[in-house]
C-alpha positions as a printed Julia matrix, in Angstrom:
316×3 Matrix{Float64}:
   2.24    6.83    2.09
   2.29    8.77    5.38
  -1.37    9.65    5.25
  -2.37    5.99    4.21
  -0.44    4.42    7.09
  -1.5     7.14    9.55
  -5.21    6.84    8.7
  -5.3     3.02    8.53
  -2.58    1.94   11.03
  -2.1    -1.23    8.79
  -0.99   -4.15   10.86
   0.24   -6.1     7.79
   1.51   -4.83    4.46
   2.82   -6.75    1.45
   5.53   -5.22   -0.63
   6.15   -6.84   -4.12
   9.69   -5.89   -5.0
   9.97   -5.29   -8.73
  13.75   -5.03   -8.81
  15.31   -8.42   -9.36
  14.47   -9.25  -12.93
  16.66   -6.4   -14.41
  19.78   -6.95  -12.17
  23.19   -8.04  -13.91
  24.59  -10.24  -11.14
  24.42  -10.62   -7.3
  26.43   -7.5    -6.56
  24.21   -5.45   -8.85
  21.16   -6.84   -7.06
  22.56   -5.89   -3.78
  23.16   -2.18   -5.02
  19.77   -1.79   -6.59
  18.0    -3.09   -3.44
  19.86   -0.48   -1.41
  18.89    2.13   -3.92
  15.13    1.1    -3.81
  14.84    1.42   -0.09
  16.75    4.76   -0.14
  13.98    6.46   -2.08
  12.03    9.09   -0.1
   8.9     6.91   -0.47
  10.57    3.88    0.85
  11.99    5.65    3.9
   8.62    7.06    4.58
   7.15    3.56    4.48
   9.85    2.17    6.66
   9.44    4.84    9.37
   5.64    4.3     9.53
   6.15    0.49    9.63
   8.45    0.82   12.48
   6.12    3.14   14.38
   3.19    0.89   14.11
   5.14   -2.47   14.29
   3.59   -3.28   10.99
   4.19   -7.08    9.62
   6.05   -6.29    6.35
   5.67   -9.26    3.92
   8.06   -8.9     0.96
   8.65  -11.06   -2.05
   9.85  -11.09   -5.62
   7.16  -12.96   -7.48
   5.6   -13.07   -9.91
   8.28  -14.5   -12.27
  11.31  -12.65  -10.76
  14.26  -14.62  -12.32
  17.02  -12.48  -13.92
  19.26  -14.04  -16.63
  21.98  -14.74  -14.04
  19.75  -16.76  -11.97
  17.33  -18.34  -14.36
  17.3   -22.0   -15.53
  16.16  -20.79  -19.07
  18.45  -17.6   -19.4
  17.96  -15.59  -22.7
  14.59  -16.93  -23.51
  12.25  -13.86  -23.68
   9.13  -15.65  -24.98
   6.07  -14.23  -23.17
   4.11  -16.72  -21.08
   1.46  -14.26  -19.75
  -0.71  -11.29  -20.63
   1.16   -9.07  -18.54
   4.61   -9.89  -20.06
   6.25  -12.52  -17.79
   8.88  -14.35  -19.88
  10.12  -17.86  -19.98
  13.41  -16.6   -18.35
  11.79  -14.72  -15.58
   9.09  -17.55  -14.81
  11.52  -20.47  -14.61
  13.0   -21.91  -11.63
  16.45  -20.69  -10.49
  19.46  -22.64  -11.9
  21.22  -22.43   -8.51
  19.16  -22.74   -5.36
  21.98  -21.86   -3.21
  22.47  -18.57   -5.02
  18.7   -17.85   -4.97
  18.88  -18.57   -1.19
  21.65  -15.96   -0.91
  19.15  -13.5    -2.64
  16.53  -14.16   -0.01
  18.89  -13.98    2.9
  20.42  -10.77    1.71
  16.91   -9.18    1.32
  15.56  -10.14    4.62
  19.03   -9.27    6.38
  19.12   -5.86    4.66
  15.47   -5.12    5.75
  16.28   -6.23    9.29
  19.28   -3.66    9.29
  16.83   -0.86    8.38
  14.98   -1.71   11.72
  12.14   -3.68   10.26
  11.97   -6.67   12.51
   8.52   -7.82   11.91
   8.94   -9.58    8.62
   7.38  -12.17    6.17
   8.18  -13.51    2.9
   5.57  -14.47    0.26
   6.36  -17.2    -2.41
   4.18  -17.44   -5.6
   1.85  -15.19   -7.53
  -0.56  -16.86   -9.86
   2.14  -19.45  -10.8
  -0.3   -22.14  -11.51
  -0.61  -20.09  -14.91
   2.93  -19.0   -15.68
   5.41  -21.13  -13.97
   7.62  -23.05  -16.33
   7.57  -26.56  -15.03
   5.09  -28.83  -13.31
   3.52  -28.39   -9.92
   6.03  -30.38   -8.19
   8.94  -28.08   -9.35
   7.05  -25.05   -8.03
   6.5   -26.82   -4.66
  10.24  -27.5    -4.46
  10.79  -23.66   -5.28
   8.61  -22.84   -2.26
  10.31  -25.43    0.02
  13.86  -24.24   -0.86
  12.82  -20.67   -0.29
  10.7   -21.25    2.85
  13.58  -23.22    4.53
  16.09  -20.44    3.77
  13.66  -17.89    5.22
  13.57  -19.65    8.49
  17.38  -19.88    8.7
  17.33  -16.16    8.75
  14.89  -15.99   11.58
  12.38  -18.53   12.82
   9.91  -15.68   13.59
   9.96  -14.48   10.0
   6.53  -15.5     8.52
   6.54  -17.53    5.21
   3.72  -18.52    2.91
   2.2   -19.0    -0.52
   1.24  -20.08   -3.21
  -0.92  -17.18   -4.5
  -3.03  -18.73   -7.21
  -5.47  -16.73   -9.36
  -8.48  -18.1    -7.5
  -9.31  -20.54   -4.86
  -9.73  -23.78   -6.88
  -7.32  -22.78   -9.72
  -5.61  -25.75  -11.25
  -2.15  -25.99  -12.92
  -2.36  -25.04  -16.53
  -1.35  -27.67  -19.02
   0.6   -27.47  -22.37
  -2.36  -26.43  -24.48
  -2.86  -23.26  -22.64
   0.41  -21.73  -23.81
   0.54  -19.68  -26.98
   4.25  -19.95  -27.64
   5.3   -23.13  -29.7
   8.65  -23.45  -27.68
   6.81  -23.51  -24.27
   4.26  -26.03  -25.66
   7.04  -28.3   -26.8
   8.83  -27.98  -23.45
   5.75  -28.86  -21.6
   5.09  -31.8   -23.77
   8.64  -33.07  -23.41
   8.02  -33.05  -19.65
   4.92  -35.09  -20.22
   2.61  -32.22  -19.39
   2.61  -29.87  -16.37
  -1.08  -30.29  -15.18
  -1.87  -32.44  -12.08
  -3.08  -35.72  -13.65
  -5.64  -35.96  -10.76
  -6.82  -32.43  -11.79
  -6.93  -31.2    -8.07
  -6.74  -27.56   -7.15
  -3.2   -26.06   -6.91
  -3.69  -24.91   -3.36
  -4.8   -28.41   -2.23
  -1.86  -30.1    -3.7
   0.5   -27.42   -2.26
  -0.88  -28.04    1.3
  -0.45  -31.79    0.87
   3.16  -31.39   -0.35
   4.04  -28.98    2.54
   2.51  -31.3     5.07
   4.14  -34.4     3.7
   7.57  -32.82    3.52
   7.45  -30.94    6.85
   8.0   -27.49    5.01
   7.39  -24.22    6.99
   3.94  -22.59    6.26
   2.69  -19.73    8.27
   0.01  -18.25    5.87
  -1.96  -19.43    2.76
  -2.63  -16.67    0.33
  -4.77  -16.68   -2.79
  -6.53  -14.14   -5.15
 -10.26  -13.46   -5.37
 -11.76  -11.55   -8.33
 -15.37  -10.93   -8.6
 -16.38  -13.34   -5.93
 -19.79  -12.81   -4.34
 -19.16  -11.49   -0.58
 -20.78  -14.59    0.77
 -18.49  -16.7    -1.3
 -15.49  -16.07    1.0
 -17.1   -18.47    3.42
 -16.92  -21.26    0.78
 -13.19  -20.38    0.18
 -12.26  -20.6     3.84
 -14.36  -23.77    4.41
 -12.38  -25.48    1.54
  -8.94  -24.28    2.72
  -9.68  -25.28    6.46
 -10.83  -28.75    5.19
  -7.6   -29.06    3.29
  -5.38  -27.97    6.2
  -7.37  -30.05    8.65
  -6.88  -33.23    6.43
  -3.12  -32.74    6.5
  -3.06  -31.89   10.21
  -1.79  -28.3     9.69
  -2.69  -25.83   12.44
  -2.24  -22.08   13.2
  -2.0   -21.14    9.4
  -3.18  -17.6     8.68
  -5.67  -17.22    5.9
  -4.72  -14.22    3.48
  -6.86  -13.07    0.54
  -3.89  -11.23   -0.89
  -5.41   -9.7    -4.0
  -9.12   -9.25   -4.22
 -11.59   -6.75   -5.98
 -15.12   -6.34   -7.34
 -13.94   -6.54  -11.05
 -13.11   -9.8   -12.78
 -11.67  -10.84  -16.17
 -12.34   -9.43  -18.64
 -12.18   -6.52  -19.02
  -8.95   -5.08  -17.32
  -8.97   -2.52  -16.29
 -12.55   -1.96  -15.58
 -13.77    1.65  -15.09
 -15.98    0.94  -12.07
 -13.5     1.03   -9.21
 -14.74    4.38   -7.78
 -18.5     3.65   -8.22
 -21.01    3.21   -5.5
 -21.43   -0.41   -6.52
 -17.85   -1.15   -6.0
 -17.89    0.57   -2.6
 -20.9    -1.46   -1.5
 -19.06   -4.7    -2.61
 -15.99   -3.58   -0.48
 -18.07   -3.16    2.73
 -19.97   -6.57    2.08
 -16.81   -8.32    1.29
 -14.86   -7.2     4.35
 -17.92   -8.2     6.62
 -17.94  -11.74    5.13
 -14.31  -12.19    5.24
 -14.49  -11.33    8.93
 -17.38  -13.51    9.32
 -15.58  -16.48    7.59
 -12.43  -16.14    9.57
  -9.97  -14.46    7.07
  -7.04  -13.05    8.95
  -5.52  -10.65    6.42
  -6.58   -9.17    3.09
  -5.13   -6.97    0.42
  -7.42   -5.14   -1.8
  -6.47   -4.86   -5.49
  -6.53   -1.24   -6.81
  -4.48    0.45   -9.56
  -2.03    3.27   -8.72
   0.55    2.69  -11.5
  -0.1     1.88  -15.04
   1.72   -1.29  -16.13
   2.28   -1.51  -19.77
  -0.13    1.18  -20.93
  -3.15   -1.06  -20.32
  -4.88    1.92  -18.51
  -4.02    4.88  -20.89
  -7.34    4.96  -22.6
  -9.41    5.06  -19.43
  -6.99    7.51  -17.83
  -7.49    9.87  -20.79
 -11.3     9.62  -20.52
 -10.97   10.46  -16.85
  -8.81   13.49  -17.21
  -5.63   11.6   -16.19
  -6.88   10.47  -12.92
  -4.3     8.46  -11.04
  -6.85    6.12   -9.68
  -9.0     4.62  -12.56
């Protein structure tokens, strides 16, 4: 971490905090948050972030809800290939309590001397969210408004769909019978107009005067020149809704696409050439921030086979 930040002097870093799902209650959450940021790696990051005045964007998505916060507690049916459950992908049952989680997180980070903060909301929830688009947009609104009560300078944004024109999945996309039935009871979760998730999100935010400092989305296997198309689309949607000064953030991008995952090409000359081209076209298009997707940890054993072939290389 020291070397990475020293070599790159990153102006913006996103931390996805994988700690909320397994907490027992609010007090337990507070203790685990403190423990997480007391680790040597966390302290190293904090010191470097303060040294370079890095904008640190934090958040708990995807699917962060523990049993004590979820509107569907105890339902461990999987709704995604990576293991998100109905419990964790559901809206909070108590938005006041969820707000306390957000406030405590940002307040604690501020107490560590991190005063250049942001909060992201949403991570491919057009696929995994338990509910319709409107309920996710309400989740964003409740969270964003709380963030701004902590500090108006704290940046907030979303919604992080899996690609630029991704649309809300409907009932037939879920494998679990229980989830399909819930979706059908709600008369479907997809947008009846079949519009992109980000487009509808922007319209909701503008109509309801919700804070929005950045738009983020994911981009897998997109031609480098395609970033211009993405930026043109988003700028058009922002302009139509009279939203200005919104940062554009490709928060998860890489050369490979689905399937397969993982793909054993990440340290090839081809992938390197793609990275250089992609960064050039992002700059040309007007992308403000980017987050390159690479694999450091093995979540759920998906990379085990490739790691064995590659003599247990940490980076596949």
